[in-house]
PDB file of C-alpha atoms in Angstrom:
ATOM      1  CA  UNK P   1     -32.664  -4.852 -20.670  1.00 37.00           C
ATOM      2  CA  UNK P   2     -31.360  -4.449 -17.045  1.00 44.00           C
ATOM      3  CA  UNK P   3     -30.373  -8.397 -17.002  1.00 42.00           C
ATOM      4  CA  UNK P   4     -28.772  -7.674 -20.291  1.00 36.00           C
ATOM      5  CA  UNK P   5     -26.522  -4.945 -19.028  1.00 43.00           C
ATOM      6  CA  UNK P   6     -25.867  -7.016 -15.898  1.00 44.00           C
ATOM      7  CA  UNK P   7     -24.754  -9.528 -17.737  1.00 39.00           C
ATOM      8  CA  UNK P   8     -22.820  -7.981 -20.151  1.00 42.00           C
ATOM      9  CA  UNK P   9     -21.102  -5.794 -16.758  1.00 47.00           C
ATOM     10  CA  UNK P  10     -19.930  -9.475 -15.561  1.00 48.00           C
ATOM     11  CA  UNK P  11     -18.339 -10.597 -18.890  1.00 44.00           C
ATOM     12  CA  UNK P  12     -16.366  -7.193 -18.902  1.00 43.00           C
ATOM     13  CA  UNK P  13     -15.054  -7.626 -15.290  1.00 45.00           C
ATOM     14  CA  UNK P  14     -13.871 -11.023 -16.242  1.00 45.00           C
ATOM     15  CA  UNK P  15     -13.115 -10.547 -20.014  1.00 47.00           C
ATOM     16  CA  UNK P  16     -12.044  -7.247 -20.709  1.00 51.00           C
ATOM     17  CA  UNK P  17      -7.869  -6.343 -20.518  1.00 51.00           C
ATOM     18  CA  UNK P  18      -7.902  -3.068 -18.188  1.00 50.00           C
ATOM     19  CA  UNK P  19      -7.974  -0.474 -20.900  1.00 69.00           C
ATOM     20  CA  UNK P  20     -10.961  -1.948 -22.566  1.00 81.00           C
ATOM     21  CA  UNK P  21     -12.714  -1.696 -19.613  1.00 83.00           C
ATOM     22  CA  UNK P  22     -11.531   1.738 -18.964  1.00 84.00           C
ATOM     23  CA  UNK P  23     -12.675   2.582 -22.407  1.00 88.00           C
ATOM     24  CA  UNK P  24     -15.525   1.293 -22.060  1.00 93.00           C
ATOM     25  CA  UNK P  25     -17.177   3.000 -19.071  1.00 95.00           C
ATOM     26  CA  UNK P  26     -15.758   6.447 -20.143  1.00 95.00           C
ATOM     27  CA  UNK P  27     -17.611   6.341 -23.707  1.00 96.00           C
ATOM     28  CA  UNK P  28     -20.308   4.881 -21.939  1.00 96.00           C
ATOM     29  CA  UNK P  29     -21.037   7.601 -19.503  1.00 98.00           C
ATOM     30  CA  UNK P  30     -19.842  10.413 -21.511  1.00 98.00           C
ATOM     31  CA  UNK P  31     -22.466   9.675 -23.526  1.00 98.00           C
ATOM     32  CA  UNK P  32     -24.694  11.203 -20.536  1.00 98.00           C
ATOM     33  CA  UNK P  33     -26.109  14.554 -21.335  1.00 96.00           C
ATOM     34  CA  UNK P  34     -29.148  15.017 -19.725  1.00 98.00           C
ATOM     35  CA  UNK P  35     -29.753  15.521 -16.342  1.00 97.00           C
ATOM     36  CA  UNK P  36     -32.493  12.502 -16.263  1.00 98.00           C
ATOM     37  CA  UNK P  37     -30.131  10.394 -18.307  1.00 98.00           C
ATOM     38  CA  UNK P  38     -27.521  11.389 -15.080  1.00 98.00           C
ATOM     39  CA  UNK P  39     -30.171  10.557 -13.237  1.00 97.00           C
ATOM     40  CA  UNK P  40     -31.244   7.175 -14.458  1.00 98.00           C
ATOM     41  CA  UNK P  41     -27.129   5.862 -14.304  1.00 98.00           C
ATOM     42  CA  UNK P  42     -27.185   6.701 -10.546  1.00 98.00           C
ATOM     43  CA  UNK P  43     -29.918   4.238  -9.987  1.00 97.00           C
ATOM     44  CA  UNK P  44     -28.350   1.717 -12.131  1.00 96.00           C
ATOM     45  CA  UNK P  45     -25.456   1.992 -10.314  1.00 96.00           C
ATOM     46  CA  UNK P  46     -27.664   1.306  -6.307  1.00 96.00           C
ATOM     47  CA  UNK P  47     -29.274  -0.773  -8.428  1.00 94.00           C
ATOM     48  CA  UNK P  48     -26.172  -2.644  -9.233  1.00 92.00           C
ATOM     49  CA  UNK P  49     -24.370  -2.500  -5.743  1.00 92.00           C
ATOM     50  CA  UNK P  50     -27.623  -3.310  -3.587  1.00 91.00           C
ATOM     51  CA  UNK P  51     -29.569  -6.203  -5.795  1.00 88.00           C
ATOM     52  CA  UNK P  52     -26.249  -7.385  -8.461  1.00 85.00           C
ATOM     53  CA  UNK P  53     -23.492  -6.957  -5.720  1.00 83.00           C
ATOM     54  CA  UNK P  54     -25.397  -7.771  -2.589  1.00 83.00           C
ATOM     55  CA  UNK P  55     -28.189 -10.363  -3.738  1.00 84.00           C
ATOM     56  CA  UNK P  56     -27.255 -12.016  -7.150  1.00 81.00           C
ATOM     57  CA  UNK P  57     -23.455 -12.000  -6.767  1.00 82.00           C
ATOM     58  CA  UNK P  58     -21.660 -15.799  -6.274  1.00 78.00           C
ATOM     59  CA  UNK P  59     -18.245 -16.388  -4.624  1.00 79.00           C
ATOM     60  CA  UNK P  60     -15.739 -13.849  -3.504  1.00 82.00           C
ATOM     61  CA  UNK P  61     -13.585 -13.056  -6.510  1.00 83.00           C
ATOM     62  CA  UNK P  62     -16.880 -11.759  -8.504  1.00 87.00           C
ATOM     63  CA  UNK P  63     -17.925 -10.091  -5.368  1.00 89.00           C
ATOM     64  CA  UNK P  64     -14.402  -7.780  -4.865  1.00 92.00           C
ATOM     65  CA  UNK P  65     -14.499  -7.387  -9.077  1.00 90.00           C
ATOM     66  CA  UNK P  66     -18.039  -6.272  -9.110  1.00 92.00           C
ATOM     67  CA  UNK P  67     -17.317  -4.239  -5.839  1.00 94.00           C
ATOM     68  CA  UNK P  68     -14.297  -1.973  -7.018  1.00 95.00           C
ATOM     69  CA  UNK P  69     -16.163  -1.884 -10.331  1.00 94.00           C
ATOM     70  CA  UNK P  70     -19.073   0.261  -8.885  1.00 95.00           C
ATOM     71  CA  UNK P  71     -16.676   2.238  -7.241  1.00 97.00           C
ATOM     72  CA  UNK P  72     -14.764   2.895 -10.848  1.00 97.00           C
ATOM     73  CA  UNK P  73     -18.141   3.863 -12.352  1.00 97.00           C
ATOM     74  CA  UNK P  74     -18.838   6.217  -9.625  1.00 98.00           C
ATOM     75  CA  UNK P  75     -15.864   7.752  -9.668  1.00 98.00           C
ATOM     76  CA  UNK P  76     -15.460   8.420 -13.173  1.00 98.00           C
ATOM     77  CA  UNK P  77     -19.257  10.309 -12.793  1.00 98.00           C
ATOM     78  CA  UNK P  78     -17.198  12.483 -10.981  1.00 98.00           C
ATOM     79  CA  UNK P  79     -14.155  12.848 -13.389  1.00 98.00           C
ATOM     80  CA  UNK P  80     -15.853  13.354 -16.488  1.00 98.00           C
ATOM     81  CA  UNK P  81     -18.979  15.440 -15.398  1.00 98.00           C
ATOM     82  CA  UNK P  82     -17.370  17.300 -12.343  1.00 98.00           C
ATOM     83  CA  UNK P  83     -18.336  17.560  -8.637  1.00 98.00           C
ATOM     84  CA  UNK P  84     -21.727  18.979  -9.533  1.00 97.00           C
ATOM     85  CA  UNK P  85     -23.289  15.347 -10.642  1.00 98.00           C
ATOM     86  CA  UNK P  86     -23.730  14.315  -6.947  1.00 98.00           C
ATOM     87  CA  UNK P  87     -26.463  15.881  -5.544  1.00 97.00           C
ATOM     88  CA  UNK P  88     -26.755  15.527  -1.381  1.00 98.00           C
ATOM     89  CA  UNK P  89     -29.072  13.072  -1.108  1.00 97.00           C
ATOM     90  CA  UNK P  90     -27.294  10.215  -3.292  1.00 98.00           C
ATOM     91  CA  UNK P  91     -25.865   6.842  -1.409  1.00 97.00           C
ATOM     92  CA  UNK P  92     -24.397   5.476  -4.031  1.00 98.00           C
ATOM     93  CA  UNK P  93     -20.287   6.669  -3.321  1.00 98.00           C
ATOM     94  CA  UNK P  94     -21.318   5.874   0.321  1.00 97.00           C
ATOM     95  CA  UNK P  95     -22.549   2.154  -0.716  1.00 96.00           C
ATOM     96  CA  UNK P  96     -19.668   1.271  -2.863  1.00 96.00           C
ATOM     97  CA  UNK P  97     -17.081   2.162   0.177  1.00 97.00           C
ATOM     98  CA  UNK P  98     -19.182   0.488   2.454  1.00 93.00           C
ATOM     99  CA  UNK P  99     -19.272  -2.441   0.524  1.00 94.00           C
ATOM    100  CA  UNK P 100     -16.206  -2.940  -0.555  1.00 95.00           C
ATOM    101  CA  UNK P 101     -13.503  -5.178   1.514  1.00 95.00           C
ATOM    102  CA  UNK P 102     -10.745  -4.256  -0.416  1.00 97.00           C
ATOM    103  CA  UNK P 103      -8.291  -1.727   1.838  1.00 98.00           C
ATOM    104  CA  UNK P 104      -6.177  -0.541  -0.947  1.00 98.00           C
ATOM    105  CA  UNK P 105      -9.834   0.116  -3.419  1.00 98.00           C
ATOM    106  CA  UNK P 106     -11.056   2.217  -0.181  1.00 98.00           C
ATOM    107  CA  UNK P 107      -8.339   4.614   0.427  1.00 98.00           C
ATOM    108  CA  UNK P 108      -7.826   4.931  -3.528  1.00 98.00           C
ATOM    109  CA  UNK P 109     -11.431   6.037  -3.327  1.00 98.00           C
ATOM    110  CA  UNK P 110     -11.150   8.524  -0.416  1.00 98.00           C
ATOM    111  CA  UNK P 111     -10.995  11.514  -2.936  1.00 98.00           C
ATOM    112  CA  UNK P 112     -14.542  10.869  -3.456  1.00 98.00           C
ATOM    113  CA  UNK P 113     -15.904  10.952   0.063  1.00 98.00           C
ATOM    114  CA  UNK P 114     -13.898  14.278   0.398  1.00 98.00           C
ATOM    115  CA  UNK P 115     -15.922  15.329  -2.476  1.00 98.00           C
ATOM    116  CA  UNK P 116     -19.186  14.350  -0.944  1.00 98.00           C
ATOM    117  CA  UNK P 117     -18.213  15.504   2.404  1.00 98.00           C
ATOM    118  CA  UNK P 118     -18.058  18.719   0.418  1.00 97.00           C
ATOM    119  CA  UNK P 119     -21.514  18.591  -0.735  1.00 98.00           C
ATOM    120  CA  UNK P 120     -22.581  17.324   2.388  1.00 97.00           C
ATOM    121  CA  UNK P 121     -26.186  15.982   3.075  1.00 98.00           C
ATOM    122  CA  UNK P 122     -26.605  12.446   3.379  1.00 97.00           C
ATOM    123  CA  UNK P 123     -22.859  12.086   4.175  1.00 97.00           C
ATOM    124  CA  UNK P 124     -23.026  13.497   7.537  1.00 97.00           C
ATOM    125  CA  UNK P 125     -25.719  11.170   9.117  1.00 95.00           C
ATOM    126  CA  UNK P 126     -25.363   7.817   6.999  1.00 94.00           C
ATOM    127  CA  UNK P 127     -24.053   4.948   9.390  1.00 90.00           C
ATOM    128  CA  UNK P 128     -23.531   7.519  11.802  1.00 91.00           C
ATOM    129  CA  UNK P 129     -22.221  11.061  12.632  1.00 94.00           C
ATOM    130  CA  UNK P 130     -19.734  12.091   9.705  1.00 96.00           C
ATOM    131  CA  UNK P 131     -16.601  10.429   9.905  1.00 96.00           C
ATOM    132  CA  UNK P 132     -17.541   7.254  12.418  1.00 96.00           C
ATOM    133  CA  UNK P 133     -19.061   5.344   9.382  1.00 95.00           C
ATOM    134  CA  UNK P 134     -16.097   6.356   6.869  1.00 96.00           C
ATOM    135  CA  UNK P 135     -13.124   5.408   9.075  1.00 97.00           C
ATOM    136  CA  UNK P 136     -14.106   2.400  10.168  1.00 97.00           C
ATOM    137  CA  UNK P 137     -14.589   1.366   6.185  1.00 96.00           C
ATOM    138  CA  UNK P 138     -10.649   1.990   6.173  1.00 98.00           C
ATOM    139  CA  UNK P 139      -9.496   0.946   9.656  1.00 98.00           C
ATOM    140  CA  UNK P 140     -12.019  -2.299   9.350  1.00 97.00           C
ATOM    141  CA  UNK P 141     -10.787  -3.306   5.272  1.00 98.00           C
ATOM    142  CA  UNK P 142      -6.814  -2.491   6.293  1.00 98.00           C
ATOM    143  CA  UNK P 143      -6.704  -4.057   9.709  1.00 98.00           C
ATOM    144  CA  UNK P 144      -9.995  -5.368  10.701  1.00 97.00           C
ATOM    145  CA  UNK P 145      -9.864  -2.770  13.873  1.00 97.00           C
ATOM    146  CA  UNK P 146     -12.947  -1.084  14.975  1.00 97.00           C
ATOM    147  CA  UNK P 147     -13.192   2.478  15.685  1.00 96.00           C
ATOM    148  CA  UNK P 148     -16.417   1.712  17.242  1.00 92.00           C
ATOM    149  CA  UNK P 149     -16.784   4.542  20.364  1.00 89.00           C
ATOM    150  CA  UNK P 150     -12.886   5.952  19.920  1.00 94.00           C
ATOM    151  CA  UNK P 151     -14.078   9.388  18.834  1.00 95.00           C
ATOM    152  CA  UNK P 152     -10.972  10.704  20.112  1.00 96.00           C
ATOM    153  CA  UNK P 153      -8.774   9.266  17.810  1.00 97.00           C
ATOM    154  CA  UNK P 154     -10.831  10.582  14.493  1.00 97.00           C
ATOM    155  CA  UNK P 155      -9.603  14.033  13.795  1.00 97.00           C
ATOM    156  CA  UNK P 156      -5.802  12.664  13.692  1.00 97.00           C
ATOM    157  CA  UNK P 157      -6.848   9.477  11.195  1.00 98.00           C
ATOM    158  CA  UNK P 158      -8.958  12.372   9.473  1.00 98.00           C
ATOM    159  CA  UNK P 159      -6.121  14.240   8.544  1.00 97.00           C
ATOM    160  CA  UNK P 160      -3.911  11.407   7.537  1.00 98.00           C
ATOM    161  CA  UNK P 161      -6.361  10.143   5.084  1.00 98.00           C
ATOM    162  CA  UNK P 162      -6.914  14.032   3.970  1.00 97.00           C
ATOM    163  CA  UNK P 163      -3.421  14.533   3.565  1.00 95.00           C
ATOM    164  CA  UNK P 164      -2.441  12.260   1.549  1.00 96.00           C
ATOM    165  CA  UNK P 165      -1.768  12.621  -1.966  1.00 96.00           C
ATOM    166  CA  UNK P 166      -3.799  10.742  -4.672  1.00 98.00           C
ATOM    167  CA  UNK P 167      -3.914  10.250  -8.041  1.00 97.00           C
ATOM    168  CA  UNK P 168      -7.148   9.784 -10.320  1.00 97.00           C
ATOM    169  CA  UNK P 169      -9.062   7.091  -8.759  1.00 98.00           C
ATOM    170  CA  UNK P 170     -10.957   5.499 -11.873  1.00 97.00           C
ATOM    171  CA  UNK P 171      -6.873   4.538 -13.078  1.00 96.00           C
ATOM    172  CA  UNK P 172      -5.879   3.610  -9.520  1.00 97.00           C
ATOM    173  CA  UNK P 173      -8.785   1.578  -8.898  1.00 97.00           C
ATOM    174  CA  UNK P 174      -8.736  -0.469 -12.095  1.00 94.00           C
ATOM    175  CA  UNK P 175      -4.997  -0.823 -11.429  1.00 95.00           C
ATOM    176  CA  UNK P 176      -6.172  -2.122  -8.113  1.00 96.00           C
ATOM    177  CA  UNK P 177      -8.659  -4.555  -9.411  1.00 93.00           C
ATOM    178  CA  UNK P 178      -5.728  -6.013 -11.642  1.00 93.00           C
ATOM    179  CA  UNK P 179      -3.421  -6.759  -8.892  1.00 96.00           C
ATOM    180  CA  UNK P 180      -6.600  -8.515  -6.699  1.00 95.00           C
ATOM    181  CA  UNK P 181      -6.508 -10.851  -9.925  1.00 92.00           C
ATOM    182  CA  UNK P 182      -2.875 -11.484  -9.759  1.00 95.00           C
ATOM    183  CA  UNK P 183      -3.013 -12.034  -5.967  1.00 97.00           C
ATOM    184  CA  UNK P 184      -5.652 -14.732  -6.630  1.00 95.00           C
ATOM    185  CA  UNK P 185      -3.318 -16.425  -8.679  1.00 96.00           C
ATOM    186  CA  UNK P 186      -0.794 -16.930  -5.676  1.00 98.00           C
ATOM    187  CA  UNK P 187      -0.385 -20.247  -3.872  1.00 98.00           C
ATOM    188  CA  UNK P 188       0.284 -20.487   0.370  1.00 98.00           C
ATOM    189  CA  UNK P 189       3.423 -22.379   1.291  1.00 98.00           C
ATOM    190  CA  UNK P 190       3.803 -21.752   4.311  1.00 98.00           C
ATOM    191  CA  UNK P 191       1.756 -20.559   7.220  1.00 98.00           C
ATOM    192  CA  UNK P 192       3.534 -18.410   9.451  1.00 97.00           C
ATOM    193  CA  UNK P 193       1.013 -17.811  12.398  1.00 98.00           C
ATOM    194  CA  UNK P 194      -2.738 -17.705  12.710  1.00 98.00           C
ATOM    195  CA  UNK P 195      -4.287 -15.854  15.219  1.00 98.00           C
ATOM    196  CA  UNK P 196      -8.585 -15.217  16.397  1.00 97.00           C
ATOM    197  CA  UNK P 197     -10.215 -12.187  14.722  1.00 97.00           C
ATOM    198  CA  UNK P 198     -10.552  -9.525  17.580  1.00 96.00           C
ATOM    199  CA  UNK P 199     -11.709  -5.864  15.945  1.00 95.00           C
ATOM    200  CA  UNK P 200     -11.840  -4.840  19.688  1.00 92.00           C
ATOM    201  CA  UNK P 201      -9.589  -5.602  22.403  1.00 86.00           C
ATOM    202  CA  UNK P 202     -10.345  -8.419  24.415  1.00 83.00           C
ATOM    203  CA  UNK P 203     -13.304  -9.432  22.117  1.00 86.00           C
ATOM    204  CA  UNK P 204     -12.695 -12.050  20.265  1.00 87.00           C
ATOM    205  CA  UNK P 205     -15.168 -12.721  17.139  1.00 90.00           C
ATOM    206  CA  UNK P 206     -15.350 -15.886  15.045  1.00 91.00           C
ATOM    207  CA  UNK P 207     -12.551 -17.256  12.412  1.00 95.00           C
ATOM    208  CA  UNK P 208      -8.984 -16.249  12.373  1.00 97.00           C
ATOM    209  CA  UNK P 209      -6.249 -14.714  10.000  1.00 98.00           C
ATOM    210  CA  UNK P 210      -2.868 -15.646   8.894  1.00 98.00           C
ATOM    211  CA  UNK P 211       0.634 -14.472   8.126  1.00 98.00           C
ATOM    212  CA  UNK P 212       1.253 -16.853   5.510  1.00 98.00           C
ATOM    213  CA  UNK P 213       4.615 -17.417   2.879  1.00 98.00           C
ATOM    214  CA  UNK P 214       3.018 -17.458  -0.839  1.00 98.00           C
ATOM    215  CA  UNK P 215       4.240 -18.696  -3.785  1.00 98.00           C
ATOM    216  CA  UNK P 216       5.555 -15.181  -4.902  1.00 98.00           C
ATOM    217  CA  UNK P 217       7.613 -15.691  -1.791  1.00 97.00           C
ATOM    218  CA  UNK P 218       6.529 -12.750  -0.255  1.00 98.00           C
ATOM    219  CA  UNK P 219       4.441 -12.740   3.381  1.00 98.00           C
ATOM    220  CA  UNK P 220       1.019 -11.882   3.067  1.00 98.00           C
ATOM    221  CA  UNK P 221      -1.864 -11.263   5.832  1.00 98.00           C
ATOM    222  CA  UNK P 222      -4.584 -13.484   4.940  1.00 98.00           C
ATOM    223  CA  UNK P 223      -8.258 -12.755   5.612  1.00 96.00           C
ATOM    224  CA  UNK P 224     -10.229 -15.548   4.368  1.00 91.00           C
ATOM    225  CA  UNK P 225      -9.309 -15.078   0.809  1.00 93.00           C
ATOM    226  CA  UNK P 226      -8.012 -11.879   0.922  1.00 96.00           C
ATOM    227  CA  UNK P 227      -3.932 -10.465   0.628  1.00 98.00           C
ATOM    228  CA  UNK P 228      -2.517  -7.906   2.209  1.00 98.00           C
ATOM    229  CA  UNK P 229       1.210  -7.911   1.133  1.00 98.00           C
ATOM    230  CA  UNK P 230       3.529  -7.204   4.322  1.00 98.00           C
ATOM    231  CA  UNK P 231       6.073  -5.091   4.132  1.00 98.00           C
ATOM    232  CA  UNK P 232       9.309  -5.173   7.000  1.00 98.00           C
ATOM    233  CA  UNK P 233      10.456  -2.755   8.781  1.00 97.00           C
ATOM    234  CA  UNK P 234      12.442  -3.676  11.892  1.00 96.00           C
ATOM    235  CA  UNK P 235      14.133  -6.855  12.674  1.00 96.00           C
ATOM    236  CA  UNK P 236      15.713  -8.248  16.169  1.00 96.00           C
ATOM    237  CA  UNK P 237      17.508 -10.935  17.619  1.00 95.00           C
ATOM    238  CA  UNK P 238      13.187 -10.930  19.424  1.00 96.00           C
ATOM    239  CA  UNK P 239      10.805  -9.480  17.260  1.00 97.00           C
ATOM    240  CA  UNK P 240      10.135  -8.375  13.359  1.00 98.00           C
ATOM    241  CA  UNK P 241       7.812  -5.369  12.900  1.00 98.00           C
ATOM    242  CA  UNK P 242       5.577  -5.255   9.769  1.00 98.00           C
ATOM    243  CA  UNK P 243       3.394  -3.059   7.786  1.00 98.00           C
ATOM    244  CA  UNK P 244       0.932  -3.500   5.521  1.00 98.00           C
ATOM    245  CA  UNK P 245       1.545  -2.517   1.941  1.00 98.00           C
ATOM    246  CA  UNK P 246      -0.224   1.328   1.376  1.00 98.00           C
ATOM    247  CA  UNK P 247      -1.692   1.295   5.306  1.00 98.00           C
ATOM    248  CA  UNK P 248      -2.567   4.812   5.616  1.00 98.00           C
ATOM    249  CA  UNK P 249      -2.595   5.111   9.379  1.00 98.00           C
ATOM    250  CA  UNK P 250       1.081   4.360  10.034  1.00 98.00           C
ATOM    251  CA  UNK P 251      -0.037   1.190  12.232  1.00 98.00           C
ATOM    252  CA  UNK P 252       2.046  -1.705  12.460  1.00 98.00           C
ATOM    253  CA  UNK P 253       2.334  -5.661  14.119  1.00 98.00           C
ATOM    254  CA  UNK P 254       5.005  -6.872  16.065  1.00 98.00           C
ATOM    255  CA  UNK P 255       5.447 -10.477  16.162  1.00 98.00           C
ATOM    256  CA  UNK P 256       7.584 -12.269  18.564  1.00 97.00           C
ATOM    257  CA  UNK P 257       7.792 -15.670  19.437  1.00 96.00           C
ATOM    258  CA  UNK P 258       4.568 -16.671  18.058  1.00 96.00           C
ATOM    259  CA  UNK P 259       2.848 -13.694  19.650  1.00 97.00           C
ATOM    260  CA  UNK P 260       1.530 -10.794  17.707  1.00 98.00           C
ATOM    261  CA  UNK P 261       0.695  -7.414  18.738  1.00 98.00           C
ATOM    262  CA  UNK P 262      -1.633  -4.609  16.521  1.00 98.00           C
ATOM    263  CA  UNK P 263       0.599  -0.993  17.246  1.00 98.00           C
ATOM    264  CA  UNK P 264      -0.725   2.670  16.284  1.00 98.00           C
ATOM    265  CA  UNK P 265       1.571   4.765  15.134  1.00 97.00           C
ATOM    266  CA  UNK P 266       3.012   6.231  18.315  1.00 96.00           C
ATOM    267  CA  UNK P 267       3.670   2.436  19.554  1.00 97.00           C
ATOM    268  CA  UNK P 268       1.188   2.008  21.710  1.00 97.00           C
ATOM    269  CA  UNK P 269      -0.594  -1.205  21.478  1.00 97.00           C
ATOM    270  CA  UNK P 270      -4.052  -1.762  20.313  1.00 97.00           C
ATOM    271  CA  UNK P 271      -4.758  -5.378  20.648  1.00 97.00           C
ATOM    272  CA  UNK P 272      -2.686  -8.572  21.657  1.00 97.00           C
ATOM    273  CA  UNK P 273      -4.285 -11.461  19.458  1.00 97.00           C
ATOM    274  CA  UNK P 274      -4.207 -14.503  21.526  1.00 96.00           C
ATOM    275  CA  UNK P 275      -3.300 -17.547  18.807  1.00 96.00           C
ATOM    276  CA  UNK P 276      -6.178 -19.841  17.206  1.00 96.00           C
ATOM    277  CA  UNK P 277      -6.367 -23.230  18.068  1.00 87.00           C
TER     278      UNK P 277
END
């Protein structure tokens, strides 16, 4: 039975047009009345992140689909049986943002970590001292920049992401997981720059990432696979300034002359990238 709804999970993903699916997981867990048939979803839904997602999944475009999907599932536990179905012990919202390397599926699912901040329990010790572990799921999946020891910049991220208006995150989401499918679609051009992964200044890690021209003819910041769309937002006779589409810090990158810098939002610089050769 548990292969069978596995299974039949994957061919929705890839199958089903976006309202199917969102009619599909709304009957399906309004149907849940009991608390030990609450109960029993939870742990299909660990049980679908930590052996499905992390163990049985192959290639990346299943991966992010199977990904956001847990985190639509989860969310609409929330939406159609209210706050009380998490109870302070449960890792499964905390799983699905870890897991997920989609930036835009992450903050669209912030609402929920509010919600379990709210509860609190598990929350406040998982991956670390409530909100290390959360913000570097956003500042990792926007910009690949660790927050790893910067304590003092959380309370001002905190409130950004807090203050931000959102709208229901099961819609958002699936809207989300539509445009990743679109965005897979897309063919490069034209490589603009490529530069070494470094999360931390002067620490440079393995691989590299892009600007690149697509087919759509917009620029994109490529991660491996992944598209972030790149949005303008000052041009000299010396530099252009970009931001990614939906960042929710207010961080930017300055290129000039081959060089790119990562800004916060004051200006200051967080990391020159040296280029990858």
């Amino acid at each position: 039975m548990k292969k069978t709804l596995i299974l039949l999970g994957l061919c929705l993903i890839f199958n089903c047009s976006k309202n199917e699916l969102l009619d599909q997981y709304t009957t399906e867990i309004s149907a849940l009345k009991t608390e030990q048939e609450l109960k029993n979803y939870w742990k299909e839904l660990h049980d679908l992140d930590q052996i499905t997602y992390l163990k049985e999944t192959k290639g990346h475009l299943q991966g992010d689909s199977i990904s956001i999907t847990n985190m639509i599932r989860t969310a609409l536990m929330f939406e159609i049986h209210g706050d009380d179905v998490y109870t302070p012990d449960n890792v499964v919202p905390i799983l699905n943002f870890t897991h997920n390397y989609i930036g835009d599926a992450n903050l669209a699912f912030w609402p929920i970590i509010q919600k379990c901040k709210k509860t609190g329990g598990v929350i406040e010790s998982f991956g670390g001292k409530f909100p290390a572990y959360q913000l570097e799921g956003i500042s990792i999946t926007f910009y690949d920049f660790s927050l790893f020891q910067q304590d003092n910049k959380y309370n001002a991220l905190l409130e950004k992401l807090n203050n931000k208006s959102y709208s229901t995150v099961s819609e958002t989401l699936f809207k989300i997981q539509e445009e990743q499918k679109k965005l897979a679609q897309l063919e490069v051009k034209d490589v603009v720059g490529k530069w070494n992964i470094e999360r931390m200044n002067n620490i440079e890690e393995k691989g590299f990432f892009e600007f690149v021209k697509m087919s759509d003819n917009s620029l994109y910041l490529k991660r491996k696979h992944r598209l972030q769309k790149l949005i303008p937002i000052e041009t000299t006779d010396t530099y252009q300034n970009y931001k990614i589409e939906n960042e929710p810090f207010g961080w930017t990158y300055k290129l000039s002359n081959g060089n790119l810098s990562l800004l916060d939002d004051k200006g200051t610089t967080l990391i020159d990238y040296n280029a990858y050769n």
